[in-house]
Amino acid sequence: AMVSEYLAYGAGPRASQFLILGAKTRALLDGRPAAAVEDVRALARPVLQHRLIPNFHAEAEGIRPIYLIERLLDTVRS
């Protein structure tokens, strides 16, 4: 409901590709062989923030993409 209520356009397939690539890179730089949920969570904001386009309703209420990302992360389990 949040997505249809506040977004005109969401992140596309390339966003998920870059999120996974970034998570793998972060893990590698930290000396770990594989990415973890924490890596994805850490990169969700910078990767998705400029890819979410709020609709008029969200703009009128002052809702920014970062707020939507935070709500999304709150609903997803670790």
Tab-separated table of C-alpha atoms in Angstrom:
chain	number	residue	atom	x	y	z
A	1	ALA	CA	0.000	0.000	0.000
A	2	MET	CA	2.858	2.375	0.809
A	3	VAL	CA	4.357	1.927	-2.647
A	4	SER	CA	1.143	2.569	-4.557
A	5	GLU	CA	0.223	5.424	-2.243
A	6	TYR	CA	3.462	7.413	-2.447
A	7	LEU	CA	5.531	6.390	-5.478
A	8	ALA	CA	5.188	7.401	-9.091
A	9	TYR	CA	8.212	5.271	-10.098
A	10	GLY	CA	10.189	2.738	-8.130
A	11	ALA	CA	13.670	1.351	-8.454
A	12	GLY	CA	14.277	-0.824	-11.493
A	13	PRO	CA	16.251	-4.024	-11.990
A	14	ARG	CA	19.576	-2.189	-12.199
A	15	ALA	CA	19.025	-0.839	-8.683
A	16	SER	CA	18.843	-4.359	-7.283
A	17	GLN	CA	21.904	-5.360	-9.310
A	18	PHE	CA	23.919	-2.458	-7.920
A	19	LEU	CA	22.622	-3.100	-4.410
A	20	ILE	CA	23.875	-6.702	-4.553
A	21	LEU	CA	27.167	-5.716	-6.191
A	22	GLY	CA	27.716	-3.041	-3.558
A	23	ALA	CA	26.899	-5.466	-0.741
A	24	LYS	CA	29.387	-8.010	-2.105
A	25	THR	CA	32.040	-5.316	-2.442
A	26	ARG	CA	31.412	-4.076	1.101
A	27	ALA	CA	31.790	-7.611	2.446
A	28	LEU	CA	34.987	-8.144	0.468
A	29	LEU	CA	36.484	-4.888	1.742
A	30	ASP	CA	35.613	-6.022	5.257
A	31	GLY	CA	37.428	-9.332	4.686
A	32	ARG	CA	34.306	-11.490	4.493
A	33	PRO	CA	33.699	-14.000	1.692
A	34	ALA	CA	30.000	-13.245	1.254
A	35	ALA	CA	27.556	-10.378	1.670
A	36	ALA	CA	25.200	-10.300	4.632
A	37	VAL	CA	21.884	-8.626	5.300
A	38	GLU	CA	23.720	-5.836	7.123
A	39	ASP	CA	25.604	-5.007	3.913
A	40	VAL	CA	22.398	-4.655	1.938
A	41	ARG	CA	20.815	-2.553	4.693
A	42	ALA	CA	23.852	-0.267	4.827
A	43	LEU	CA	23.693	0.392	1.082
A	44	ALA	CA	19.924	0.569	0.612
A	45	ARG	CA	19.739	4.288	1.339
A	46	PRO	CA	22.491	5.539	-0.992
A	47	VAL	CA	21.545	3.130	-3.802
A	48	LEU	CA	17.778	3.642	-3.717
A	49	GLN	CA	17.415	7.260	-2.634
A	50	HIS	CA	17.813	8.802	-6.077
A	51	ARG	CA	15.946	6.010	-7.857
A	52	LEU	CA	12.571	6.439	-6.124
A	53	ILE	CA	10.306	9.099	-7.597
A	54	PRO	CA	7.547	10.234	-5.220
A	55	ASN	CA	4.116	11.000	-6.638
A	56	PHE	CA	2.138	14.190	-6.149
A	57	HIS	CA	0.473	12.874	-2.990
A	58	ALA	CA	3.860	12.212	-1.358
A	59	GLU	CA	5.211	15.603	-2.449
A	60	ALA	CA	2.155	17.346	-1.007
A	61	GLU	CA	2.687	15.590	2.337
A	62	GLY	CA	6.430	16.291	2.329
A	63	ILE	CA	7.344	12.623	2.104
A	64	ARG	CA	10.837	12.102	0.728
A	65	PRO	CA	12.335	8.913	-0.755
A	66	ILE	CA	14.557	8.406	2.306
A	67	TYR	CA	11.443	8.130	4.491
A	68	LEU	CA	10.038	5.422	2.211
A	69	ILE	CA	13.345	3.532	2.296
A	70	GLU	CA	13.418	3.698	6.101
A	71	ARG	CA	9.867	2.346	6.285
A	72	LEU	CA	10.744	-0.430	3.870
A	73	LEU	CA	13.784	-1.414	5.925
A	74	ASP	CA	11.657	-1.396	9.084
A	75	THR	CA	9.239	-3.894	7.550
A	76	VAL	CA	11.892	-6.297	6.250
A	77	ARG	CA	13.359	-8.746	8.749
A	78	SER	CA	17.086	-9.165	9.202
